[in-house]
Amino acid sequence: MKFIPTELDGVVLIEPVVHDDARGFFVETYVRSLFRDHGIDVDFVQDNHSQSSKGVLRGMHYQVRHGQAKLVRVVRGEVFDVAVDVRPGSPSFGRWTGHTLSANNRRQLFIPAGFAHGYCVLSDTAEVIYKCSDYYHPEDEGGLIWNDPEVGIDWPVEEPVLSEKDQRHPRLKDILPPEVKG
């Protein structure tokens, strides 16, 4: 596996080694010892799987007191995956990074706790699987509005399909501090 640091400390783009032949392919998507060797020492406790249609934007989500590191990959279709640093006091607070993840490129994105996460679907449909380092706590949810002008995410979709909840998230300046634990 190739571990590629992004412009945000701790967020890592991962390119696995893919073994293709006439039968199909084989790929290791997570090897704990390799991740540890590259500074990602996280115990994952939950896997999530979502399916969405073109133009759907899910995000930007985080948990306040139960921060979740995530390892995100796409098993069908293509998404633009984004992480925003929401850690109070971080030198990159409010900055974002975005990467195209797809079933074809098989890239993964590791996002540490303390980051808001979201993605928009670029293909007709997409299935996203991600590992989490803490359990989902609905009472602990936080969110950042997807189009916060101060964050300035350059989404490749102009009028995304959003859930009611995602339409109501506040701007970054209205949520922090005091809350997010990295």
Short mmCIF file of N, CA, C and O in Angstrom, two decimals, residues 115-170:
data_model
loop_
_atom_site.label_atom_id
_atom_site.label_comp_id
_atom_site.label_asym_id
_atom_site.label_seq_id
_atom_site.Cartn_x
_atom_site.Cartn_y
_atom_site.Cartn_z
N PHE A 115 -12.45 15.67 12.60
CA PHE A 115 -12.71 16.20 11.26
C PHE A 115 -14.18 15.96 10.91
O PHE A 115 -14.73 14.91 11.22
N ALA A 116 -14.80 16.94 10.26
CA ALA A 116 -16.11 16.72 9.67
C ALA A 116 -15.89 15.98 8.36
O ALA A 116 -14.91 16.22 7.66
N HIS A 117 -16.81 15.08 8.03
CA HIS A 117 -16.66 14.26 6.83
C HIS A 117 -17.94 14.29 6.01
O HIS A 117 -19.05 14.31 6.56
N GLY A 118 -17.77 14.29 4.70
CA GLY A 118 -18.90 14.20 3.80
C GLY A 118 -18.44 13.84 2.40
O GLY A 118 -17.25 13.86 2.11
N TYR A 119 -19.40 13.52 1.55
CA TYR A 119 -19.08 13.21 0.16
C TYR A 119 -20.29 13.47 -0.71
O TYR A 119 -21.43 13.48 -0.26
N CYS A 120 -20.01 13.69 -2.01
CA CYS A 120 -21.09 13.79 -2.99
C CYS A 120 -20.85 12.72 -4.06
O CYS A 120 -19.71 12.37 -4.38
N VAL A 121 -21.96 12.23 -4.59
CA VAL A 121 -21.91 11.13 -5.56
C VAL A 121 -21.78 11.70 -6.97
O VAL A 121 -22.58 12.53 -7.40
N LEU A 122 -20.76 11.21 -7.69
CA LEU A 122 -20.49 11.67 -9.05
C LEU A 122 -21.04 10.72 -10.11
O LEU A 122 -21.31 11.15 -11.23
N SER A 123 -21.20 9.45 -9.77
CA SER A 123 -21.70 8.44 -10.72
C SER A 123 -23.21 8.27 -10.54
O SER A 123 -23.81 8.89 -9.66
N ASP A 124 -23.84 7.45 -11.39
CA ASP A 124 -25.29 7.24 -11.27
C ASP A 124 -25.68 6.75 -9.88
O ASP A 124 -26.69 7.18 -9.32
N THR A 125 -24.90 5.84 -9.32
CA THR A 125 -25.06 5.39 -7.94
C THR A 125 -23.66 5.14 -7.38
O THR A 125 -22.71 4.96 -8.14
N ALA A 126 -23.58 5.12 -6.08
CA ALA A 126 -22.31 4.81 -5.43
C ALA A 126 -22.58 4.09 -4.12
O ALA A 126 -23.57 4.39 -3.43
N GLU A 127 -21.71 3.16 -3.80
CA GLU A 127 -21.74 2.49 -2.51
C GLU A 127 -20.44 2.79 -1.80
O GLU A 127 -19.35 2.57 -2.35
N VAL A 128 -20.57 3.30 -0.58
CA VAL A 128 -19.43 3.71 0.22
C VAL A 128 -19.40 2.85 1.48
O VAL A 128 -20.43 2.66 2.13
N ILE A 129 -18.21 2.34 1.79
CA ILE A 129 -18.01 1.57 3.01
C ILE A 129 -16.95 2.29 3.82
O ILE A 129 -15.92 2.71 3.28
N TYR A 130 -17.23 2.47 5.11
CA TYR A 130 -16.22 3.10 5.94
C TYR A 130 -16.19 2.50 7.33
O TYR A 130 -17.19 2.15 7.91
N LYS A 131 -14.96 2.37 7.81
CA LYS A 131 -14.70 1.90 9.16
C LYS A 131 -14.70 3.10 10.09
O LYS A 131 -14.25 4.17 9.70
N CYS A 132 -15.15 2.90 11.34
CA CYS A 132 -15.17 3.97 12.35
C CYS A 132 -14.47 3.50 13.61
O CYS A 132 -14.59 2.33 13.99
N SER A 133 -13.80 4.43 14.27
CA SER A 133 -13.05 4.11 15.48
C SER A 133 -13.89 4.22 16.75
O SER A 133 -13.40 3.88 17.83
N ASP A 134 -15.10 4.71 16.65
CA ASP A 134 -16.02 4.73 17.79
C ASP A 134 -17.41 4.45 17.26
O ASP A 134 -17.68 4.61 16.07
N TYR A 135 -18.28 4.04 18.16
CA TYR A 135 -19.64 3.72 17.78
C TYR A 135 -20.42 4.99 17.47
O TYR A 135 -20.09 6.08 17.95
N TYR A 136 -21.47 4.84 16.69
CA TYR A 136 -22.35 5.96 16.38
C TYR A 136 -23.19 6.29 17.63
O TYR A 136 -23.79 5.42 18.24
N HIS A 137 -23.17 7.55 17.99
CA HIS A 137 -23.95 8.06 19.12
C HIS A 137 -24.86 9.16 18.58
O HIS A 137 -24.41 10.30 18.41
N PRO A 138 -26.13 8.86 18.31
CA PRO A 138 -27.00 9.87 17.70
C PRO A 138 -27.12 11.15 18.51
O PRO A 138 -27.25 12.23 17.94
N GLU A 139 -27.04 11.04 19.83
CA GLU A 139 -27.15 12.23 20.67
C GLU A 139 -25.89 13.10 20.62
O GLU A 139 -25.87 14.22 21.13
N ASP A 140 -24.85 12.60 19.99
CA ASP A 140 -23.55 13.27 19.95
C ASP A 140 -23.22 13.83 18.57
O ASP A 140 -22.12 14.29 18.33
N GLU A 141 -24.19 13.78 17.67
CA GLU A 141 -23.94 14.23 16.29
C GLU A 141 -23.68 15.73 16.21
O GLU A 141 -24.30 16.51 16.91
N GLY A 142 -22.75 16.06 15.36
CA GLY A 142 -22.53 17.44 14.99
C GLY A 142 -22.48 17.54 13.48
O GLY A 142 -22.32 16.52 12.79
N GLY A 143 -22.65 18.73 12.97
CA GLY A 143 -22.61 18.89 11.53
C GLY A 143 -22.21 20.29 11.14
O GLY A 143 -22.35 21.24 11.91
N LEU A 144 -21.69 20.39 9.95
CA LEU A 144 -21.24 21.64 9.35
C LEU A 144 -21.97 21.76 8.01
O LEU A 144 -22.03 20.79 7.25
N ILE A 145 -22.54 22.93 7.73
CA ILE A 145 -23.25 23.11 6.47
C ILE A 145 -22.30 22.88 5.29
O ILE A 145 -21.15 23.33 5.32
N TRP A 146 -22.75 22.20 4.31
CA TRP A 146 -21.93 21.75 3.18
C TRP A 146 -21.34 22.91 2.39
O TRP A 146 -20.27 22.78 1.81
N ASN A 147 -22.03 24.04 2.35
CA ASN A 147 -21.58 25.15 1.50
C ASN A 147 -21.15 26.37 2.30
O ASN A 147 -21.28 27.50 1.84
N ASP A 148 -20.60 26.16 3.48
CA ASP A 148 -20.12 27.25 4.32
C ASP A 148 -19.11 28.08 3.51
O ASP A 148 -18.05 27.56 3.12
N PRO A 149 -19.39 29.35 3.26
CA PRO A 149 -18.48 30.15 2.42
C PRO A 149 -17.11 30.37 3.05
O PRO A 149 -16.13 30.56 2.33
N GLU A 150 -17.02 30.35 4.37
CA GLU A 150 -15.72 30.54 5.01
C GLU A 150 -14.84 29.32 4.89
O GLU A 150 -13.62 29.43 4.93
N VAL A 151 -15.44 28.13 4.75
CA VAL A 151 -14.66 26.92 4.54
C VAL A 151 -14.33 26.81 3.05
O VAL A 151 -13.21 26.50 2.67
N GLY A 152 -15.32 27.06 2.19
CA GLY A 152 -15.08 27.16 0.75
C GLY A 152 -14.80 25.85 0.03
O GLY A 152 -13.98 25.82 -0.89
N ILE A 153 -15.49 24.79 0.40
CA ILE A 153 -15.29 23.51 -0.29
C ILE A 153 -15.70 23.67 -1.76
O ILE A 153 -16.77 24.19 -2.06
N ASP A 154 -14.84 23.22 -2.65
CA ASP A 154 -15.10 23.30 -4.09
C ASP A 154 -15.79 22.01 -4.54
O ASP A 154 -15.17 21.14 -5.15
N TRP A 155 -17.07 21.91 -4.21
CA TRP A 155 -17.83 20.71 -4.57
C TRP A 155 -18.05 20.63 -6.08
O TRP A 155 -18.32 21.64 -6.71
N PRO A 156 -17.98 19.43 -6.66
CA PRO A 156 -18.23 19.28 -8.09
C PRO A 156 -19.72 19.11 -8.43
O PRO A 156 -20.08 18.50 -9.42
N VAL A 157 -20.59 19.63 -7.56
CA VAL A 157 -22.03 19.59 -7.79
C VAL A 157 -22.59 20.93 -7.32
O VAL A 157 -22.17 21.46 -6.29
N GLU A 158 -23.50 21.51 -8.12
CA GLU A 158 -24.03 22.83 -7.78
C GLU A 158 -25.29 22.77 -6.94
O GLU A 158 -25.49 23.59 -6.05
N GLU A 159 -26.17 21.83 -7.24
CA GLU A 159 -27.43 21.71 -6.50
C GLU A 159 -27.56 20.28 -6.00
O GLU A 159 -28.28 19.47 -6.58
N PRO A 160 -26.89 19.98 -4.89
CA PRO A 160 -26.91 18.60 -4.40
C PRO A 160 -28.26 18.22 -3.79
O PRO A 160 -29.04 19.08 -3.40
N VAL A 161 -28.48 16.93 -3.73
CA VAL A 161 -29.64 16.37 -3.03
C VAL A 161 -29.19 16.16 -1.58
O VAL A 161 -28.23 15.42 -1.33
N LEU A 162 -29.88 16.83 -0.65
CA LEU A 162 -29.50 16.81 0.76
C LEU A 162 -30.63 16.30 1.63
O LEU A 162 -31.81 16.52 1.33
N SER A 163 -30.29 15.67 2.74
CA SER A 163 -31.30 15.32 3.73
C SER A 163 -31.75 16.61 4.42
O SER A 163 -31.05 17.63 4.38
N GLU A 164 -32.90 16.55 5.09
CA GLU A 164 -33.37 17.72 5.84
C GLU A 164 -32.34 18.12 6.89
O GLU A 164 -32.06 19.30 7.09
N LYS A 165 -31.78 17.13 7.58
CA LYS A 165 -30.80 17.40 8.62
C LYS A 165 -29.57 18.10 8.05
O LYS A 165 -29.08 19.08 8.62
N ASP A 166 -29.07 17.62 6.90
CA ASP A 166 -27.87 18.21 6.32
C ASP A 166 -28.11 19.63 5.79
O ASP A 166 -27.18 20.42 5.69
N GLN A 167 -29.36 19.96 5.47
CA GLN A 167 -29.69 21.32 5.04
C GLN A 167 -29.66 22.31 6.19
O GLN A 167 -29.51 23.51 5.98
N ARG A 168 -29.79 21.81 7.44
CA ARG A 168 -29.89 22.69 8.60
C ARG A 168 -28.60 22.83 9.41
O ARG A 168 -28.59 23.52 10.43
N HIS A 169 -27.53 22.18 9.00
CA HIS A 169 -26.29 22.29 9.78
C HIS A 169 -25.83 23.75 9.82
O HIS A 169 -25.99 24.49 8.85
N PRO A 170 -25.20 24.15 10.93
CA PRO A 170 -24.70 25.53 11.04
C PRO A 170 -23.38 25.73 10.31
O PRO A 170 -22.73 24.77 9.90
#
